[in-house]
Amino acid sequence: MNECYYDKRMDFFYNRTKTDTADEWTGPQLIGVLCFGTFFCLFIFISNSLVIAAVVKNKRFHFPFYYLLANLAAADFFAGIAYVFLMFNTGPVSKTLTVNRWFLRQGLLDTSLTASLVNLLVIAVERHMSIMRMKIHSNLTKKRVTFLIISIWAIAIFMGAVPTLGWNCLCDITVCSSLAPIYSRSYLVFWSVLNLVVFFIMVVVYIRIYMYVQRKTNVLSSHTSGSISRRRTPVKLMKTVMTVLGAFVVCWTPGLVVLLLDGLNCTDCGIQNVKRWFLLLALLNSVMNPIIYSYKDDEMWATMKRMICCSSEDKSQERRSSRIPSTVLCRSTDISGHYIEDGIIQGTICGKGDLGDKGNS
């Protein structure tokens, strides 16, 4: 029967895997990393808090998609908390941690990253369902959205707790990984492959959205010359899709590949030299999400500015903005929003009031 090492401190496991946790995290470099991390954590807290507050405050955001957006912001806010905990429990401190405290440190990170990723996937699926049905918002009820949000966090918490629940190497140190000294290499393979599969699904979803809009736009172009904005719709969509996918690829793929290599026991890959920077890169996704999914929406940005400046906009501007349904993806990934603006889909989507106004003007 294998001996278990639950009572050991982390220095036992770090020394066994020959993982350096102190030398490059002392002096000016440690101060630089802490300053860099503190700045981004503050931005994560402030920006995502504003997104959540905007969804709560503005009644025009009381739709399923925006509830999911607020949940994404909450997941990114949680990522900031996880990173703050990591900053105070890394470097030279790592070797002094108990096994349970180290599990908590990594569990918070795994939970936050899983919650953000699953949120992105659910948002992508929700947009796909809405666009294929030529609607701005999906038919999800509040109960279903609530169930989705609870499910997202249940999955995230479970994934964060899996190593603690037994999928670790405390009773078989021969299968311990290098990057995570008390995680089994098999778990790292599972974790990285699972996330890469989710990434692939997101790519497929957004490609389908783009191809659908391009096909609809080409059909329209063959019957009418169209306006400049109509012809620019596919370009705007491509830029937004590339921004979403590019941010995900840049921020997540390097770290997932490194974890996969460690799980496959690649001893000559030099993963120890890049692990910390890839972790920072992955957490940078929590900084970019509010920008990509929120700040491109004029209504969302205006709501947040009002909260920051503690002042209201001119009433006439409020009336003008209220005539146009506000969707994050009107200016980014919601193609149906572009159809409303360009008249591509006529008299089918929530824009009947707009069309009526135009007809009376």
Short mmCIF file of C-alpha atoms in Angstrom, two decimals:
data_model
loop_
_atom_site.label_atom_id
_atom_site.label_comp_id
_atom_site.label_asym_id
_atom_site.label_seq_id
_atom_site.Cartn_x
_atom_site.Cartn_y
_atom_site.Cartn_z
CA MET A 1 0.00 0.00 0.00
CA ASN A 2 1.38 3.42 -0.95
CA GLU A 3 2.24 5.88 1.78
CA CYS A 4 0.25 9.11 1.83
CA TYR A 5 1.79 12.50 2.60
CA TYR A 6 -1.12 14.65 3.76
CA ASP A 7 0.85 15.96 6.74
CA LYS A 8 3.82 17.22 4.70
CA ARG A 9 4.43 20.85 3.86
CA MET A 10 4.86 21.93 0.27
CA ASP A 11 8.65 22.16 0.53
CA PHE A 12 8.71 18.34 0.52
CA PHE A 13 6.95 18.20 -2.86
CA TYR A 14 8.76 21.19 -4.38
CA ASN A 15 12.14 19.76 -3.44
CA ARG A 16 11.21 16.39 -4.86
CA THR A 17 10.20 17.86 -8.21
CA LYS A 18 13.15 20.31 -8.10
CA THR A 19 10.79 23.24 -8.63
CA ASP A 20 12.36 26.63 -7.96
CA THR A 21 9.94 28.83 -6.07
CA ALA A 22 12.18 31.48 -4.53
CA ASP A 23 15.17 32.70 -6.47
CA GLU A 24 13.44 34.59 -9.27
CA TRP A 25 10.72 35.90 -6.96
CA THR A 26 12.87 38.04 -4.68
CA GLY A 27 14.02 41.64 -4.76
CA PRO A 28 13.02 44.03 -7.57
CA GLN A 29 11.46 41.30 -9.68
CA LEU A 30 9.09 40.31 -6.89
CA ILE A 31 8.12 43.95 -6.36
CA GLY A 32 7.53 44.38 -10.09
CA VAL A 33 5.32 41.31 -10.29
CA LEU A 34 3.30 42.43 -7.26
CA CYS A 35 2.82 45.94 -8.66
CA PHE A 36 1.83 44.55 -12.04
CA GLY A 37 -0.58 42.10 -10.45
CA THR A 38 -2.07 44.68 -8.10
CA PHE A 39 -2.79 47.08 -10.95
CA PHE A 40 -4.60 44.45 -13.00
CA CYS A 41 -6.51 43.15 -9.98
CA LEU A 42 -7.77 46.65 -9.24
CA PHE A 43 -8.85 47.03 -12.84
CA ILE A 44 -10.60 43.65 -12.73
CA PHE A 45 -12.47 44.60 -9.54
CA ILE A 46 -13.51 48.05 -10.75
CA SER A 47 -14.42 47.23 -14.35
CA ASN A 48 -16.39 44.08 -13.57
CA SER A 49 -18.16 45.75 -10.65
CA LEU A 50 -19.27 48.48 -13.05
CA VAL A 51 -20.58 45.90 -15.52
CA ILE A 52 -22.61 44.15 -12.81
CA ALA A 53 -23.94 47.45 -11.45
CA ALA A 54 -24.88 48.62 -14.95
CA VAL A 55 -26.89 45.46 -15.62
CA VAL A 56 -28.70 45.85 -12.30
CA LYS A 57 -29.36 49.56 -12.70
CA ASN A 58 -30.40 49.83 -16.34
CA LYS A 59 -33.77 48.18 -17.01
CA ARG A 60 -32.94 47.85 -20.69
CA PHE A 61 -30.35 45.25 -19.66
CA HIS A 62 -32.90 43.03 -17.90
CA PHE A 63 -32.68 40.28 -20.50
CA PRO A 64 -31.17 36.76 -20.43
CA PHE A 65 -28.03 37.72 -22.31
CA TYR A 66 -27.19 40.54 -19.92
CA TYR A 67 -27.74 38.33 -16.90
CA LEU A 68 -25.16 35.96 -18.38
CA LEU A 69 -22.90 38.92 -19.06
CA ALA A 70 -23.18 39.99 -15.43
CA ASN A 71 -22.34 36.46 -14.37
CA LEU A 72 -19.26 36.55 -16.61
CA ALA A 73 -18.25 39.76 -14.88
CA ALA A 74 -18.78 38.07 -11.51
CA ALA A 75 -16.55 35.19 -12.61
CA ASP A 76 -13.84 37.62 -13.65
CA PHE A 77 -14.24 39.48 -10.35
CA PHE A 78 -13.71 36.16 -8.59
CA ALA A 79 -10.60 35.63 -10.73
CA GLY A 80 -9.23 38.86 -9.27
CA ILE A 81 -9.82 37.54 -5.75
CA ALA A 82 -8.08 34.28 -6.64
CA TYR A 83 -5.10 36.15 -8.01
CA VAL A 84 -4.81 38.34 -4.90
CA PHE A 85 -4.75 35.18 -2.79
CA LEU A 86 -2.10 33.76 -5.12
CA MET A 87 0.10 36.86 -4.84
CA PHE A 88 0.30 36.50 -1.07
CA ASN A 89 0.90 32.74 -1.22
CA THR A 90 3.52 32.39 -3.93
CA GLY A 91 7.27 32.74 -4.30
CA PRO A 92 9.22 31.91 -1.14
CA VAL A 93 5.93 31.47 0.73
CA SER A 94 4.94 28.53 -1.47
CA LYS A 95 7.23 26.09 0.30
CA THR A 96 5.80 27.00 3.71
CA LEU A 97 2.21 26.24 2.75
CA THR A 98 0.33 23.26 4.05
CA VAL A 99 -1.20 20.86 1.56
CA ASN A 100 -4.72 22.14 2.27
CA ARG A 101 -3.71 25.79 1.82
CA TRP A 102 -2.00 24.98 -1.48
CA PHE A 103 -5.12 23.12 -2.63
CA LEU A 104 -7.15 26.22 -1.74
CA ARG A 105 -4.78 28.46 -3.70
CA GLN A 106 -4.97 26.36 -6.84
CA GLY A 107 -8.66 25.56 -6.37
CA LEU A 108 -9.55 29.26 -6.41
CA LEU A 109 -7.63 29.72 -9.65
CA ASP A 110 -9.16 26.64 -11.29
CA THR A 111 -12.65 27.66 -10.19
CA SER A 112 -12.32 31.21 -11.47
CA LEU A 113 -10.84 30.23 -14.81
CA THR A 114 -13.43 27.49 -15.34
CA ALA A 115 -16.27 29.87 -14.48
CA SER A 116 -15.00 32.46 -16.96
CA LEU A 117 -14.54 29.88 -19.71
CA VAL A 118 -17.93 28.23 -19.23
CA ASN A 119 -19.54 31.67 -19.17
CA LEU A 120 -17.95 32.51 -22.48
CA LEU A 121 -19.19 29.25 -23.92
CA VAL A 122 -22.76 29.77 -22.66
CA ILE A 123 -22.79 33.32 -24.05
CA ALA A 124 -21.61 32.02 -27.42
CA VAL A 125 -24.32 29.36 -27.48
CA GLU A 126 -26.97 31.89 -26.41
CA ARG A 127 -25.95 34.25 -29.21
CA HIS A 128 -26.00 31.38 -31.70
CA MET A 129 -29.51 30.37 -30.66
CA SER A 130 -30.78 33.95 -30.89
CA ILE A 131 -29.23 34.74 -34.25
CA MET A 132 -30.37 31.52 -35.91
CA ARG A 133 -33.91 32.38 -34.82
CA MET A 134 -33.47 35.99 -35.99
CA LYS A 135 -34.04 37.44 -32.53
CA ILE A 136 -32.09 39.93 -30.48
CA HIS A 137 -32.66 38.06 -27.23
CA SER A 138 -33.21 34.37 -26.71
CA ASN A 139 -36.38 32.81 -25.31
CA LEU A 140 -34.65 31.85 -22.08
CA THR A 141 -36.82 32.53 -19.06
CA LYS A 142 -35.44 33.93 -15.83
CA LYS A 143 -35.73 30.51 -14.26
CA ARG A 144 -33.66 28.93 -17.03
CA VAL A 145 -31.06 31.68 -16.85
CA THR A 146 -30.87 31.24 -13.09
CA PHE A 147 -30.45 27.50 -13.57
CA LEU A 148 -27.68 28.13 -16.13
CA ILE A 149 -25.85 30.49 -13.78
CA ILE A 150 -26.11 28.04 -10.88
CA SER A 151 -24.91 25.24 -13.16
CA ILE A 152 -21.93 27.31 -14.32
CA TRP A 153 -20.77 27.88 -10.75
CA ALA A 154 -21.47 24.28 -9.76
CA ILE A 155 -19.28 23.06 -12.61
CA ALA A 156 -16.58 25.60 -11.77
CA ILE A 157 -16.53 24.74 -8.07
CA PHE A 158 -16.50 21.03 -8.82
CA MET A 159 -13.62 21.38 -11.27
CA GLY A 160 -11.71 23.45 -8.73
CA ALA A 161 -12.28 20.81 -6.05
CA VAL A 162 -11.53 17.70 -8.11
CA PRO A 163 -7.86 17.43 -7.02
CA THR A 164 -8.85 17.97 -3.39
CA LEU A 165 -11.47 15.25 -3.67
CA GLY A 166 -8.84 12.67 -4.57
CA TRP A 167 -7.39 13.19 -8.03
CA ASN A 168 -3.94 14.06 -6.71
CA CYS A 169 -0.63 12.38 -6.10
CA LEU A 170 -0.41 12.57 -2.31
CA CYS A 171 -0.55 8.79 -2.07
CA ASP A 172 1.53 8.12 -5.18
CA ILE A 173 4.23 10.74 -5.54
CA THR A 174 5.69 9.00 -8.57
CA VAL A 175 2.91 10.52 -10.74
CA CYS A 176 3.25 14.07 -9.39
CA SER A 177 3.54 16.82 -11.97
CA SER A 178 6.24 19.45 -12.09
CA LEU A 179 4.17 22.64 -12.32
CA ALA A 180 1.68 21.50 -9.68
CA PRO A 181 3.69 19.27 -7.33
CA ILE A 182 0.69 17.60 -5.69
CA TYR A 183 -1.45 17.27 -8.82
CA SER A 184 -1.36 14.04 -10.80
CA ARG A 185 -0.06 14.34 -14.33
CA SER A 186 -3.18 12.55 -15.54
CA TYR A 187 -5.33 15.32 -14.07
CA LEU A 188 -3.32 18.00 -15.88
CA VAL A 189 -3.84 16.14 -19.16
CA PHE A 190 -7.56 15.91 -18.46
CA TRP A 191 -7.80 19.57 -17.44
CA SER A 192 -5.89 20.94 -20.42
CA VAL A 193 -7.58 18.72 -23.03
CA LEU A 194 -11.04 19.53 -21.64
CA ASN A 195 -10.42 23.26 -21.89
CA LEU A 196 -8.96 22.96 -25.37
CA VAL A 197 -12.07 21.05 -26.44
CA VAL A 198 -14.25 23.86 -25.06
CA PHE A 199 -12.10 26.31 -26.97
CA PHE A 200 -12.67 24.34 -30.16
CA ILE A 201 -16.43 24.36 -29.58
CA MET A 202 -16.37 28.14 -29.20
CA VAL A 203 -14.45 28.48 -32.46
CA VAL A 204 -17.05 26.34 -34.25
CA VAL A 205 -19.92 28.38 -32.79
CA TYR A 206 -18.49 31.71 -33.87
CA ILE A 207 -17.56 30.39 -37.31
CA ARG A 208 -21.16 29.27 -37.79
CA ILE A 209 -22.38 32.71 -36.73
CA TYR A 210 -20.06 34.44 -39.16
CA MET A 211 -20.91 32.13 -42.07
CA TYR A 212 -24.63 32.59 -41.42
CA VAL A 213 -24.39 36.37 -41.44
CA GLN A 214 -22.16 36.39 -44.50
CA ARG A 215 -24.64 34.19 -46.36
CA LYS A 216 -27.57 36.42 -45.40
CA THR A 217 -25.63 39.52 -46.41
CA ASN A 218 -24.70 38.04 -49.79
CA VAL A 219 -28.34 37.15 -50.45
CA LEU A 220 -29.33 40.72 -49.71
CA SER A 221 -26.53 42.15 -51.87
CA SER A 222 -27.71 40.16 -54.88
CA HIS A 223 -31.10 41.89 -54.75
CA THR A 224 -30.11 45.42 -53.80
CA SER A 225 -27.08 47.61 -53.94
CA GLY A 226 -27.29 48.17 -50.21
CA SER A 227 -25.86 50.91 -48.09
CA ILE A 228 -22.28 51.34 -47.02
CA SER A 229 -23.15 50.16 -43.53
CA ARG A 230 -24.69 46.98 -44.97
CA ARG A 231 -21.57 46.19 -46.93
CA ARG A 232 -19.44 46.83 -43.86
CA THR A 233 -21.49 44.51 -41.63
CA PRO A 234 -19.47 41.32 -42.43
CA VAL A 235 -16.24 43.26 -41.88
CA LYS A 236 -17.41 44.50 -38.48
CA LEU A 237 -18.49 40.98 -37.56
CA MET A 238 -15.17 39.49 -38.63
CA LYS A 239 -13.24 42.05 -36.59
CA THR A 240 -15.31 41.32 -33.51
CA VAL A 241 -15.10 37.55 -33.91
CA MET A 242 -11.36 37.79 -34.44
CA THR A 243 -11.08 39.94 -31.32
CA VAL A 244 -13.02 37.44 -29.22
CA LEU A 245 -11.21 34.40 -30.56
CA GLY A 246 -7.85 36.13 -30.67
CA ALA A 247 -8.12 37.21 -27.03
CA PHE A 248 -9.00 33.70 -25.99
CA VAL A 249 -6.24 32.07 -28.04
CA VAL A 250 -3.57 34.48 -26.85
CA CYS A 251 -4.59 34.38 -23.20
CA TRP A 252 -5.47 30.71 -22.72
CA THR A 253 -3.79 28.45 -25.26
CA PRO A 254 -0.15 28.93 -24.15
CA GLY A 255 -0.97 28.03 -20.54
CA LEU A 256 -3.08 25.05 -21.55
CA VAL A 257 -0.33 23.75 -23.81
CA VAL A 258 2.22 24.10 -21.01
CA LEU A 259 -0.06 22.16 -18.64
CA LEU A 260 -0.54 19.48 -21.28
CA LEU A 261 3.21 19.17 -21.79
CA ASP A 262 3.73 18.85 -18.05
CA GLY A 263 1.00 16.23 -17.86
CA LEU A 264 2.76 14.31 -20.61
CA ASN A 265 5.96 14.50 -18.53
CA CYS A 266 7.96 16.53 -21.04
CA THR A 267 11.16 17.11 -19.09
CA ASP A 268 13.02 18.95 -21.87
CA CYS A 269 10.34 21.54 -22.68
CA GLY A 270 11.52 24.24 -20.27
CA ILE A 271 8.04 24.76 -18.87
CA GLN A 272 9.33 26.04 -15.53
CA ASN A 273 10.76 29.14 -17.23
CA VAL A 274 7.44 30.31 -18.67
CA LYS A 275 4.76 29.02 -16.29
CA ARG A 276 4.33 32.25 -14.29
CA TRP A 277 4.07 34.49 -17.33
CA PHE A 278 1.54 32.22 -18.98
CA LEU A 279 -0.51 32.32 -15.79
CA LEU A 280 -0.49 36.13 -15.92
CA LEU A 281 -1.46 35.93 -19.59
CA ALA A 282 -4.41 33.66 -18.78
CA LEU A 283 -5.61 35.99 -16.05
CA LEU A 284 -5.33 38.90 -18.48
CA ASN A 285 -8.44 37.47 -20.11
CA SER A 286 -10.42 38.66 -17.10
CA VAL A 287 -9.19 42.17 -17.88
CA MET A 288 -10.13 41.95 -21.53
CA ASN A 289 -13.61 40.46 -21.13
CA PRO A 290 -15.30 43.64 -19.87
CA ILE A 291 -13.77 45.56 -22.78
CA ILE A 292 -14.78 43.06 -25.45
CA TYR A 293 -18.28 42.23 -24.19
CA SER A 294 -19.32 45.49 -22.55
CA TYR A 295 -17.47 48.64 -23.47
CA LYS A 296 -18.28 48.29 -27.18
CA ASP A 297 -21.95 48.69 -26.28
CA ASP A 298 -22.68 52.42 -26.28
CA GLU A 299 -25.55 52.01 -23.84
CA MET A 300 -23.44 49.98 -21.42
CA TRP A 301 -20.60 52.45 -21.64
CA ALA A 302 -22.96 55.40 -21.12
CA THR A 303 -24.49 53.72 -18.06
CA MET A 304 -21.08 53.09 -16.53
CA LYS A 305 -19.95 56.65 -17.25
CA ARG A 306 -23.03 58.00 -15.51
CA MET A 307 -22.23 55.88 -12.48
CA ILE A 308 -18.61 57.02 -12.49
CA CYS A 309 -19.37 60.70 -13.02
CA CYS A 310 -22.50 60.63 -10.83
CA SER A 311 -24.36 62.64 -13.46
CA SER A 312 -27.16 61.92 -15.92
CA GLU A 313 -27.08 62.52 -19.63
CA ASP A 314 -29.24 65.00 -21.46
CA LYS A 315 -32.88 63.88 -21.63
CA SER A 316 -33.02 64.23 -25.39
CA GLN A 317 -30.07 61.91 -25.73
CA GLU A 318 -31.82 59.45 -23.42
CA ARG A 319 -34.89 59.54 -25.67
CA ARG A 320 -32.81 58.95 -28.77
CA SER A 321 -30.90 56.05 -27.26
CA SER A 322 -34.11 54.47 -25.95
CA ARG A 323 -35.43 54.10 -29.51
CA ILE A 324 -32.64 51.68 -30.41
CA PRO A 325 -32.53 48.30 -28.63
CA SER A 326 -29.25 48.12 -26.77
CA THR A 327 -27.29 44.94 -27.26
CA VAL A 328 -23.69 44.33 -26.56
CA LEU A 329 -23.33 42.64 -29.88
CA CYS A 330 -25.04 45.34 -31.93
CA ARG A 331 -21.60 46.85 -32.18
CA SER A 332 -19.69 43.64 -31.73
CA THR A 333 -20.85 40.04 -32.08
CA ASP A 334 -24.66 40.26 -32.29
CA ILE A 335 -25.27 40.05 -35.99
CA SER A 336 -28.99 40.36 -35.59
CA GLY A 337 -28.34 43.81 -34.15
CA HIS A 338 -26.58 44.77 -37.38
CA TYR A 339 -29.54 43.46 -39.32
CA ILE A 340 -31.83 45.80 -37.42
CA GLU A 341 -29.60 48.80 -38.10
CA ASP A 342 -29.17 47.94 -41.76
CA GLY A 343 -32.68 46.74 -42.50
CA ILE A 344 -31.44 43.31 -43.51
CA ILE A 345 -34.16 41.55 -41.59
CA GLN A 346 -37.28 43.63 -42.05
CA GLY A 347 -40.22 43.53 -39.71
CA THR A 348 -39.09 40.42 -37.83
CA ILE A 349 -36.97 41.47 -34.87
CA CYS A 350 -38.01 43.92 -32.21
CA GLY A 351 -37.26 46.66 -34.70
CA LYS A 352 -40.88 47.02 -35.78
CA GLY A 353 -41.19 50.10 -33.64
CA ASP A 354 -38.17 51.62 -35.33
CA LEU A 355 -39.49 50.80 -38.76
CA GLY A 356 -42.81 52.32 -37.81
CA ASP A 357 -41.14 55.48 -36.62
CA LYS A 358 -39.19 55.70 -39.85
CA GLY A 359 -42.33 55.22 -41.84
CA ASN A 360 -44.04 58.07 -40.03
CA SER A 361 -41.11 60.43 -40.29
#
